[in-house]
XYZ file of C-alpha atoms in Angstrom:
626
model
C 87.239 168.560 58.664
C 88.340 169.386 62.016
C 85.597 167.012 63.300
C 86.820 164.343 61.619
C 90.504 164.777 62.192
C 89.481 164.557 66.237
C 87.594 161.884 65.973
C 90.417 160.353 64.031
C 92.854 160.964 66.746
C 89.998 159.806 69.225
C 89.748 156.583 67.324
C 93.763 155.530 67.208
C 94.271 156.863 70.738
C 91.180 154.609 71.724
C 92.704 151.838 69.825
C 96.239 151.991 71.451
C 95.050 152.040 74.822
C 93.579 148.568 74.129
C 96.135 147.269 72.410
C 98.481 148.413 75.099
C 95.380 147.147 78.426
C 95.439 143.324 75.901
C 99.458 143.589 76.336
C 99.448 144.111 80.212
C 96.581 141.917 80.832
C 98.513 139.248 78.739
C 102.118 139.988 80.905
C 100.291 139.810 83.932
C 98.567 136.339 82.942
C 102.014 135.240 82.509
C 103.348 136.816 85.387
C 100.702 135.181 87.487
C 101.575 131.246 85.952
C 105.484 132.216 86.090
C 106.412 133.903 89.156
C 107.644 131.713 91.771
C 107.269 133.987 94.641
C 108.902 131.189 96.718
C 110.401 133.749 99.172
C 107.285 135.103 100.046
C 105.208 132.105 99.842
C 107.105 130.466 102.511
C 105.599 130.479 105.534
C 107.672 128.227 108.326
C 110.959 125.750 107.804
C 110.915 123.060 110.802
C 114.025 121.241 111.885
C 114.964 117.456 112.747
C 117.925 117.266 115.272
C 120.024 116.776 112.458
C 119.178 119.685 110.412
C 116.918 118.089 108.058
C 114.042 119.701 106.913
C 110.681 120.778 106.391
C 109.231 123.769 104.326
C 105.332 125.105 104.506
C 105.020 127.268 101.039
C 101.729 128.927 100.939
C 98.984 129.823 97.821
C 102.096 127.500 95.947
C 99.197 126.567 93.597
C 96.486 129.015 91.651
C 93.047 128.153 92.028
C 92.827 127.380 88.593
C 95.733 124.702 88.632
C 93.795 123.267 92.066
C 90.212 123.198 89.881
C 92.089 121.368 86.920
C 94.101 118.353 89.075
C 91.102 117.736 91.235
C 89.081 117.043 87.598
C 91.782 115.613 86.058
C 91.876 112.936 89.049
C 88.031 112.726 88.982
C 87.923 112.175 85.345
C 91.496 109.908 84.946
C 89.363 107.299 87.049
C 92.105 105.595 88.258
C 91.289 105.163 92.164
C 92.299 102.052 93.161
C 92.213 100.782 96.924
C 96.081 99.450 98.026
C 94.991 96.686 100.223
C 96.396 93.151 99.313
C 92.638 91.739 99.589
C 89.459 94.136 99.837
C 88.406 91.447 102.918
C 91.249 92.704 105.144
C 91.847 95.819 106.229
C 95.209 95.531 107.690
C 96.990 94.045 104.675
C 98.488 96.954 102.007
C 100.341 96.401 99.336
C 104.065 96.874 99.302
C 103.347 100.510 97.960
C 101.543 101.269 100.812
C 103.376 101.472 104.091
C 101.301 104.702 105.048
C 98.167 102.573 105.115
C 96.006 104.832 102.937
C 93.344 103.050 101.699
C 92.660 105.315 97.994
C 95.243 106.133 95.810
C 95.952 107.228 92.262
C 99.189 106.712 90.620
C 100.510 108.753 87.703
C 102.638 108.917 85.130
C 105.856 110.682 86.669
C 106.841 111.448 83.470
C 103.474 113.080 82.337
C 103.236 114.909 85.755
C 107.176 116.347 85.343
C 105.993 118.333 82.028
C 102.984 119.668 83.771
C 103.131 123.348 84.735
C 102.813 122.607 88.053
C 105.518 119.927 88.072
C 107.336 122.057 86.350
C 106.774 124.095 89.272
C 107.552 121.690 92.042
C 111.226 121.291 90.318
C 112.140 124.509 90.762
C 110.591 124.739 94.144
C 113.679 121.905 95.029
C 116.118 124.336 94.410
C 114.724 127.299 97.067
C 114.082 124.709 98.984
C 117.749 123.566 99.117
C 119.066 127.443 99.138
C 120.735 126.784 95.600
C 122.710 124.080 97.360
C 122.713 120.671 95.230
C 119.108 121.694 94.322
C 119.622 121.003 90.392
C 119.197 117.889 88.678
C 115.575 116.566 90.139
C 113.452 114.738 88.492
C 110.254 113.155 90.095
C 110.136 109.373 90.115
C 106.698 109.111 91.901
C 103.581 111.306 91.756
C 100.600 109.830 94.266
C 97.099 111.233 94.372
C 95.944 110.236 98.492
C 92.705 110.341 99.965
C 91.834 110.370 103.433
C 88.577 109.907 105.195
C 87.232 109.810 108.998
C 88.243 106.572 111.343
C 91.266 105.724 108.348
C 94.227 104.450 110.639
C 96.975 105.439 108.411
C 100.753 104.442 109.696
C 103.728 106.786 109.456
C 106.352 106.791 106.792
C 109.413 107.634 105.373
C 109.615 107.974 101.494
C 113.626 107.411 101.072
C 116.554 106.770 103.061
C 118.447 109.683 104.272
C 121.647 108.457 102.028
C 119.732 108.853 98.915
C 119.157 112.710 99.157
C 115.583 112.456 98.015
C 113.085 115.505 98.698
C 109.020 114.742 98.908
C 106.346 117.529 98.164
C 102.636 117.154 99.567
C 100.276 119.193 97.605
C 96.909 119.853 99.552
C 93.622 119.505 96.966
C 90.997 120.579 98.970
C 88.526 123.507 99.291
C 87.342 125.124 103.380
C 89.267 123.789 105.787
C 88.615 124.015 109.418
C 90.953 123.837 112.381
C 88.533 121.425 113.789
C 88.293 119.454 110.632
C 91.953 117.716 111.950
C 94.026 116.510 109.123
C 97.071 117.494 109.805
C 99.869 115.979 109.090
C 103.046 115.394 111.571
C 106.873 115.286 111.471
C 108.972 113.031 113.471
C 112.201 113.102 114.542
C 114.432 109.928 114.781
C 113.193 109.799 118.725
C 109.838 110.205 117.327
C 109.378 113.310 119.611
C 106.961 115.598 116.867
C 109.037 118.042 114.655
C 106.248 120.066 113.208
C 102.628 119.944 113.042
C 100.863 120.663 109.615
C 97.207 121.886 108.614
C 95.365 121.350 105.775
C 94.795 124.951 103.821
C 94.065 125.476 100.056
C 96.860 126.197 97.688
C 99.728 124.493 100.153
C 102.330 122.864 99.723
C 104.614 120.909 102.033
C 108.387 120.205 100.827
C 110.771 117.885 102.909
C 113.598 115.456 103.240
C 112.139 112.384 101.912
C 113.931 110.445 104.606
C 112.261 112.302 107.578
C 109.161 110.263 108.753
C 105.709 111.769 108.514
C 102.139 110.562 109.165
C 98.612 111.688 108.064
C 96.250 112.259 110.380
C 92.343 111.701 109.074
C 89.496 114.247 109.136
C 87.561 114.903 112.013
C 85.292 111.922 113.243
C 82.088 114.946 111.974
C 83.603 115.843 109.183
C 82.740 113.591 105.673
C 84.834 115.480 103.466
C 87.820 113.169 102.185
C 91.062 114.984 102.489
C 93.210 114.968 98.785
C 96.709 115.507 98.386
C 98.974 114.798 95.770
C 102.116 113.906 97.160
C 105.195 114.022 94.492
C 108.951 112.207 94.911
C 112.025 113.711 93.437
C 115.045 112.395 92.996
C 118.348 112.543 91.121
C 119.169 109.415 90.576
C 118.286 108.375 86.757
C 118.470 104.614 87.223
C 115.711 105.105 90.407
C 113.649 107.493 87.867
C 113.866 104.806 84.249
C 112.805 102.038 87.470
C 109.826 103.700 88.306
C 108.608 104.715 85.291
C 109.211 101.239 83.756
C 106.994 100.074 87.412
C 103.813 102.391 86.704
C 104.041 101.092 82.847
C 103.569 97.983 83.510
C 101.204 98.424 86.254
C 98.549 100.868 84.049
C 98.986 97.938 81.153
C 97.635 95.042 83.766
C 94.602 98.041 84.861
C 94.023 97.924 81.023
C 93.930 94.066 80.853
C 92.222 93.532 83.907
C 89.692 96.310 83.133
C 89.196 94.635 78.914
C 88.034 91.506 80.961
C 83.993 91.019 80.557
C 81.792 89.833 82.891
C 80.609 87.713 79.472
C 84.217 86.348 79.281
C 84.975 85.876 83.245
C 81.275 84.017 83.788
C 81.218 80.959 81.820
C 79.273 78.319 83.901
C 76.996 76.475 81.513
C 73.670 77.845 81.616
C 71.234 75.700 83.632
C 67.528 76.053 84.330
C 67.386 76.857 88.404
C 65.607 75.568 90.700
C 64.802 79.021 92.443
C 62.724 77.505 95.207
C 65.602 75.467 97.236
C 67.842 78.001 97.109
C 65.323 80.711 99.292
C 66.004 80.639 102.891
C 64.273 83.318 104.369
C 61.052 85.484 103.039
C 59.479 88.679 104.640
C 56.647 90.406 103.814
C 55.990 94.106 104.896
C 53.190 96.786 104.436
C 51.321 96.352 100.758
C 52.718 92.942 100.624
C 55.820 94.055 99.850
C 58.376 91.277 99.278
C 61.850 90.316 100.364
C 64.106 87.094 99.881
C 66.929 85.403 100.805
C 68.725 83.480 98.905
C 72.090 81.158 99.555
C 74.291 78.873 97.499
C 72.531 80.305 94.701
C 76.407 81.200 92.480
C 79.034 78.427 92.762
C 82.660 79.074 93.941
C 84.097 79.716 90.464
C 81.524 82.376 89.240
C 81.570 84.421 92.688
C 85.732 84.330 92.808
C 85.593 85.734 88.869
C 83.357 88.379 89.894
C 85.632 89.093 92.893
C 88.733 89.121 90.067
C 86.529 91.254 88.049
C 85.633 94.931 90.365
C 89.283 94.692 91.240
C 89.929 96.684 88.289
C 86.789 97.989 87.969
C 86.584 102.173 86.870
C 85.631 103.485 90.746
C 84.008 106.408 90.884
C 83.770 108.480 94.272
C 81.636 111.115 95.868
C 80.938 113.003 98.929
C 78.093 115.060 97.525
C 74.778 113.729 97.646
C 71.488 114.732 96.402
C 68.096 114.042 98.081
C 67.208 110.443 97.633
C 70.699 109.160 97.764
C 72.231 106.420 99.418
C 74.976 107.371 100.423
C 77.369 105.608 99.321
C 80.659 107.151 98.256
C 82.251 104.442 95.705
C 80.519 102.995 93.383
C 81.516 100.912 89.773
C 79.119 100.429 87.266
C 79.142 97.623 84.218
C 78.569 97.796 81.025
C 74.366 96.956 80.696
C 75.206 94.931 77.449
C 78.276 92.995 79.150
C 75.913 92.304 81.684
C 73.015 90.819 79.405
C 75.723 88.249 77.717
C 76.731 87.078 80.876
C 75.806 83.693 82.414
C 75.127 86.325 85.695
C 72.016 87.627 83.999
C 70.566 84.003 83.321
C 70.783 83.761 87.153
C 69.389 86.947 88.450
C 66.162 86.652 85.501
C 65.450 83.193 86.948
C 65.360 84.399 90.248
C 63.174 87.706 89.489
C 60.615 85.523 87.092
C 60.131 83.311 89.944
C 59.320 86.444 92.792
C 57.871 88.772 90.456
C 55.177 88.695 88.881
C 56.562 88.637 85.449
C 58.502 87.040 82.482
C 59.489 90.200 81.103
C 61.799 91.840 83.798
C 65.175 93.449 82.719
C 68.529 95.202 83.874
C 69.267 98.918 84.219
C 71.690 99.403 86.604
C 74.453 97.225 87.414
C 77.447 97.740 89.270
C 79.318 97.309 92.721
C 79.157 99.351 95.547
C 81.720 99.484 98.656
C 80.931 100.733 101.720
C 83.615 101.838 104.421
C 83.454 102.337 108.202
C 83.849 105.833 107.197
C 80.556 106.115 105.079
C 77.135 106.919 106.329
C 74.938 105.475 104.454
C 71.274 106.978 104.062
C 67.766 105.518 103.910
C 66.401 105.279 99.989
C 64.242 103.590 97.544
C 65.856 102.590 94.515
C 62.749 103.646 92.236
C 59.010 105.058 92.139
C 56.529 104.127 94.150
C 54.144 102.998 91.582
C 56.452 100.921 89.652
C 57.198 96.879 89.287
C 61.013 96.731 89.640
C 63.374 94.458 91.524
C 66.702 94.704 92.902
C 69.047 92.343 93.599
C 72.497 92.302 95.970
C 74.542 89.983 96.371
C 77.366 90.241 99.195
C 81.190 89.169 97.577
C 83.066 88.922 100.918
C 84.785 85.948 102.386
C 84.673 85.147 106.130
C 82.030 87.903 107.136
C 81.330 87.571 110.207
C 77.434 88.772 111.917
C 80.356 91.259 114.003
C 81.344 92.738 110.845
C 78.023 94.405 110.779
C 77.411 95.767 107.203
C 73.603 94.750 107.218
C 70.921 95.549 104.809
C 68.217 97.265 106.886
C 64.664 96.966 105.231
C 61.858 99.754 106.528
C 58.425 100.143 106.458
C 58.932 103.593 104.763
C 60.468 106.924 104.635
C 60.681 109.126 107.545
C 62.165 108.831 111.346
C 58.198 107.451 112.697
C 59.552 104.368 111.287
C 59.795 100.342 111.517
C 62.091 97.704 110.577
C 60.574 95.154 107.856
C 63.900 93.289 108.458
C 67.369 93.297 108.351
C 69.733 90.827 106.256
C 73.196 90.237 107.616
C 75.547 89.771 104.560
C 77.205 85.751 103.698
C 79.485 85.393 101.161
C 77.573 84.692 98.273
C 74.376 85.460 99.631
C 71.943 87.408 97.895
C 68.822 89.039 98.517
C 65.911 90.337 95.857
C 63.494 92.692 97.401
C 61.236 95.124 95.465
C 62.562 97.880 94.565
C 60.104 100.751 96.065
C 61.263 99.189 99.514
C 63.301 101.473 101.517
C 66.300 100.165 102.424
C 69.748 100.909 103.918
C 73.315 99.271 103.348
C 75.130 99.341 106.602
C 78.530 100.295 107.349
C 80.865 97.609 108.723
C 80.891 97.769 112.228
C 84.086 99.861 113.833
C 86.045 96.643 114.177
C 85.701 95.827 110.847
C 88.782 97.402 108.671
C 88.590 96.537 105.402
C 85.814 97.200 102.663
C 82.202 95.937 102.045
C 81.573 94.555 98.742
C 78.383 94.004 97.002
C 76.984 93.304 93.507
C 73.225 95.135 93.231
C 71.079 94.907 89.994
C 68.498 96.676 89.957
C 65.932 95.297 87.206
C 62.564 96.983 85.463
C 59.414 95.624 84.214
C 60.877 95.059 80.715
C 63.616 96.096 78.440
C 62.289 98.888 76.412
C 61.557 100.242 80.393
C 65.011 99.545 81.452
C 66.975 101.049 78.547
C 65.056 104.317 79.103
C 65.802 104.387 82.717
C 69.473 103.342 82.058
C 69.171 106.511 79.810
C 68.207 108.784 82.117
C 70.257 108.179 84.710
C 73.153 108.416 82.056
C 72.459 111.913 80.850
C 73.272 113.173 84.390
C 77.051 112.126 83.841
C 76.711 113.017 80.211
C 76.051 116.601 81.053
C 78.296 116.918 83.903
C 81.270 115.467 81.323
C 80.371 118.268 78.535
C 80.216 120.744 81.440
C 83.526 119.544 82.642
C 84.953 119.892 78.940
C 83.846 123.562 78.997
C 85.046 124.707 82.194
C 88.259 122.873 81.878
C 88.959 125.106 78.146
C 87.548 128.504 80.064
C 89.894 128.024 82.967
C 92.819 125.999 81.275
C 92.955 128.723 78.527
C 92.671 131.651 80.750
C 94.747 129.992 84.072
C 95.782 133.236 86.213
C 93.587 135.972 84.947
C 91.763 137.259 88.068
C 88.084 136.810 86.920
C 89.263 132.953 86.115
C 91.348 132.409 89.703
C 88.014 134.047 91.445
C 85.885 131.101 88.890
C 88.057 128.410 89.924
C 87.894 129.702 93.615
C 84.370 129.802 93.859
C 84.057 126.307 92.191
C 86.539 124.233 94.354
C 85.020 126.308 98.088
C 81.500 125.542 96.683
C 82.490 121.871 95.775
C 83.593 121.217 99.487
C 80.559 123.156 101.363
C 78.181 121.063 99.030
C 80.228 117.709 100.382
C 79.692 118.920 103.656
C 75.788 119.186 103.791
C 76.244 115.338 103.573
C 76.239 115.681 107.052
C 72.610 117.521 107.670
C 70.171 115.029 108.821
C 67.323 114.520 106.412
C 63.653 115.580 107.102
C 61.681 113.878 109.169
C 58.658 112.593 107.382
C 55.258 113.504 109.049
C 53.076 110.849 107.553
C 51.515 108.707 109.808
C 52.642 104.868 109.685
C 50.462 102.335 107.671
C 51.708 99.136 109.184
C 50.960 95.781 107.850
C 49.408 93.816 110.823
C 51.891 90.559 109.975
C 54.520 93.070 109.811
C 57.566 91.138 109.418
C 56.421 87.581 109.496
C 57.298 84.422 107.412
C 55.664 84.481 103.931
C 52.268 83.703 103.570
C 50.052 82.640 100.501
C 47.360 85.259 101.494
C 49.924 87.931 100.945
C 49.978 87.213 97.279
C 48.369 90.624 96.079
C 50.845 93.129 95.275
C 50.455 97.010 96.283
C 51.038 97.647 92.379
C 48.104 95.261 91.090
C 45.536 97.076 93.284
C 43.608 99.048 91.170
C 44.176 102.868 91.770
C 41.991 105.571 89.718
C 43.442 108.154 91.976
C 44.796 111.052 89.342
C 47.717 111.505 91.301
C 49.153 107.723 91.175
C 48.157 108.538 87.585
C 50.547 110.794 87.169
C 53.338 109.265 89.166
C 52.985 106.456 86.731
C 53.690 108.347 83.811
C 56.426 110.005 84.999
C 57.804 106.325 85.676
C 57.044 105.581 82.310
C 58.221 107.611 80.607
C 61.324 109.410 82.337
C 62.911 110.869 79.733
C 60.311 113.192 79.784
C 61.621 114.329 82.811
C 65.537 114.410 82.249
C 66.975 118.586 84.050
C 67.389 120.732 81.661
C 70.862 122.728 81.218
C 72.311 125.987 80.281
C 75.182 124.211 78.377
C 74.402 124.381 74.323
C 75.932 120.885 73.747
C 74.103 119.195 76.569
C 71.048 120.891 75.840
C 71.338 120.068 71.959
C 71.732 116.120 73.115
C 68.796 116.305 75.661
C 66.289 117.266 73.023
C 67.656 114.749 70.686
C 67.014 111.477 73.394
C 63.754 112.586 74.319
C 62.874 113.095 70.618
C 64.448 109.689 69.761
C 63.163 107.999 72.736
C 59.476 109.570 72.319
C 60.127 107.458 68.997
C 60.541 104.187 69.534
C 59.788 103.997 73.344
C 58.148 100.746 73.245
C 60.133 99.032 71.162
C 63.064 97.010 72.898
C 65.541 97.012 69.567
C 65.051 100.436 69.076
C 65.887 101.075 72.670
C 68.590 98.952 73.298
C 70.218 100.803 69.880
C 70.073 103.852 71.645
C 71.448 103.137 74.704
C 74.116 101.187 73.853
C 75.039 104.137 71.713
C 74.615 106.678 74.279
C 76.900 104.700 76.577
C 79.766 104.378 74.106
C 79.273 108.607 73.353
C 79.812 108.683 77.381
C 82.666 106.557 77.135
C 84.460 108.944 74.691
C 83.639 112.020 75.529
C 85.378 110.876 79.315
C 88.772 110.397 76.999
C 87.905 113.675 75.553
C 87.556 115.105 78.624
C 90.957 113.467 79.582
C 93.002 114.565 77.295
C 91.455 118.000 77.580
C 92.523 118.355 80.951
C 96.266 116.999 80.243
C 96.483 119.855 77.768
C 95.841 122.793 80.419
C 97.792 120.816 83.681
């Protein structure tokens, strides 16, 4: 009895300790999202001559509040470059005086309600001493992105009259001293106030009306720099103006963005005459083939397209894996919008009459811009065995052979290395080139300010071949979505407990080490050079015999093959349940009806619209936790 009485006691004692550890841990979660700490956080205040100010508020943000905005950005997909016309450089838009080229503009009202909003609003007030600090409401909210050899022009955000304050949030993981990107304040002499680094969880608050100026990354360093810089104001007419303003500017994105490449592209389908169009031809090792071709699109169709990946959903990167090329935005198209276009009646003329097919077919379509900034890296765009074509073709006016932005053709991979050819970009000019050719897209040459445009489709040997590569390539940005959607309820639902801040910590520092390994040269490749002795010379009938129609009984190109076939096969696993669960099901479908090029088209047109949603899943799963 006396046994049982203790182990009673034990029992309740045991079970009001936990109640009382769930009840601290729980006040200190809220403790951790609630308290300000503005006093301590503040590091420096600078000082125009007139007593204006600036105010440096460290570890303002948790890590966990960092982890969610950067996704939310990634995710919202609403990067848009401010220049009046992608061609020229040194033309903004009216809403970009600072001459940042990447922006994102939100919903000031959306971002007020956020926590850290929330957040910045009451930040005002410390930061005016309790002195006319009530009654701000932010009329702007601007997600920037700065990158190496961006010339971006100092600012003000409001006249001095209008009593506006500006905030600068800093969204980035390890920063370096000699990474550069600081950002300086001016006095009305424009003698420098104060001097600004980059660090993780800052925040800069000033007098909107003092003038300020970003200063980009280090020329070594190809990590973008993110802020999100916020406006506050109390006048109500200037907030219900600006609101109204992004409104109507997200309804034209949605417009612009509902417009097809089936609707914009209505030429009247005409059988081409391939041949007169072809102005330059290169062969290199293996017979490998290359073409130039001008004048093959009229005016109208190439100015739609232009119209078109204005709005386009722009997707940017500074992590690459092996095999990459580099390039750090990139907007893909819908692979059915695509097929109904009067584009695709162009491009399979032009591959029927290089290839050695009837049968060839899309998989990846989409337009990639390339910056000063970038550095582009050496890559075949599939396996070495297979039969597959790309196609680019270059979308800006007035180019100029000083622009630079070349496609640079090679011999193969590896630094003991020759050029097949290079092909300067035209407006309108395109070039088809198999795809197993390693190739390069250029930067623009220093000079050159603006952005390089081009339209690459990259086509297999038929369509059941192309939907399963289109597939494949998909899953990767399926998985990292449903990944997203976890980590974003884990750290969103448990923001400022310490095993979550160290989470979120580790994510956003590993994020930004990964971005810089960019930077590592890759391997040099050992294998001796097998040079075709007409190297790059004009086309020649006796060249005919293509690399892939050789026959090959070696067991190792047998394998290669299949694994081209049939990548699906192939797709990385994951530790996520949900991912994992939809892996098995495409490679069981797939293994299904692999050959057949209904069956295949249903299930990738399916699996593209399951991407689709689960990104406004994702979305609004992020709004929830900001």
């Amino acid at each position: 009895m006396a046994n049982s009485c203790s182990n009673l006691i034990l029992w309740v004692t045991c079970l009001i300790l936990a109640v009382c550890w769930a009840k601290q841990s729980t006040q200190s979660k809220k403790n951790a999202l609630n308290d300000d700490n503005f006093d301590q956080n503040r590091i420096k205040s600078f000082y125009t001559s007139d007593h204006r100010k600036i105010s440096v508020y460290n570890n303002f943000l948790l890590s966990s509040s960092v982890f969610l905005i950067r996704n939310y950005l990634s995710i919202y997909g609403q990067w848009e470059h401010s220049l009046e016309d992608y061609s020229n450089g040194s033309h903004f838009g009216e809403e970009s005086p600072d001459h940042i080229m990447w922006k994102t503009f939100l919903n000031p009202e959306f971002i007020e309600k956020t926590r850290f909003g929330k957040k910045i609003i009451r930040a005002v007030n410390h930061f005016k001493e309790q002195q006319d600090g009530d009654g701000y409401h932010i009329y702007d909210a601007t997600a920037k992105l700065i990158r190496r050899i961006d010339i971006p022009k100092s600012t003000i955000d409001a006249p001095d009259s209008e009593g506006d304050v500006s905030a600068i949030l800093y969204l980035i993981g390890s920063w370096k001293k000699n990474d550069y990107g600081d950002i300086l304040f001016y006095d009305d002499n424009k003698e420098i106030v104060g001097a600004v680094h980059p660090l993780m969880h800052r925040m800069i608050m000033f007098d909107s009306s003092i003038e300020h100026l970003y200063k980009p990354p280090a020329i070594d360093n190809g990590v973008a720099m993110k802020t999100l810089q916020i406006k506050l104001t109390k006048s109500v007419k200037k907030v219900k103006n600006a609101v109204q303003h992004w409104k109507l500017r997200s309804q034209n994105r949605i417009v612009g963005r509902k417009t097809t490449l089936s609707k914009l592209t209505t030429s009247t389908s005409n059988v081409i005459d391939v041949e007169k169009y072809i102005t330059k031809r290169y062969v290199g090792p293996h017979g490998r083939k290359i073409f130039v071709l001008d004048n093959l699109f009229n005016e109208n169709d190439l100015e739609k397209l232009r119209k078109i990946v204005k709005y386009k959903r722009y997707v940017f990167t500074d992590r690459f894996d092996e095999g990459s090329d580099g390039v750090s935005w990139v907007a893909t198209f819908s692979l059915q919008d695509f097929i109904d276009s009067h584009l695709w009646d162009i491009h399979q003329q032009v591959a029927k009459h290089v290839g050695n097919r009837t049968t060839y077919f899309p998989y990846d379509v989409s337009c990639n811009l390339v910056q000063t900034s970038d550095k582009t890296r050496l890559h075949d765009d599939c396996a070495q065995v297979a039969d597959q074509w790309t196609m680019v073709t270059y979308l800006n006016p007035n180019w100029t052979a000083q622009s630079g932005g070349e496609t640079a053709f090679f011999e193969r991979k590896g630094n003991d290395n020759e050029y097949i050819t290079e092909v300067r970009p035209r407006y309108g000019r395109s070039v088809i080139f198999q795809g197993m050719i390693y190739h390069s897209a250029r930067p623009p040459a220093n000079g050159y300010n603006g952005i390089r445009y081009s339209f690459a489709v990259k086509m297999a040997e038929d369509e059941a071949q192309a939907r399963v590569n289109r597939v494949t390539e998909d899953f990767s940005t399926y998985a990292a979505n449903v990944e997203q959607v976890s980590s974003a309820i884990k750290i969103g639902y448990k923001m400022g407990e310490e095993r979550t801040e160290r989470i979120a910590f580790r994510s956003i520092v590993g994020s930004a080490s990964a971005s810089k390994s960019k930077e590592k040269e890759e391997e040099e490749d050992d294998e001796p050079s097998r040079r075709n002795v007409k190297g790059n010379q004009d086309w020649s009938e006796d060249d005919n015999e293509n690399f892939e129609n050789q026959p090959m009984q070696d067991p190792e190109y047998e394998r290669e093959l299949e694994q081209y076939r049939n990548p699906h096969k192939e797709i990385e696993k994951t530790s996520n349940k949900v991912a994992a669960k939809k892996r098995q099901e495409l490679i069981d479908s797939i293994d299904r009806v692999r050959s057949n090029d209904k069956a295949m088209a249903k299930i990738q047109n399916d699996f593209e619209r399951q991407i689709n949603n689960l990104l406004q899943k994702l979305s609004g799963t992020l709004s929830k936790y900001l």
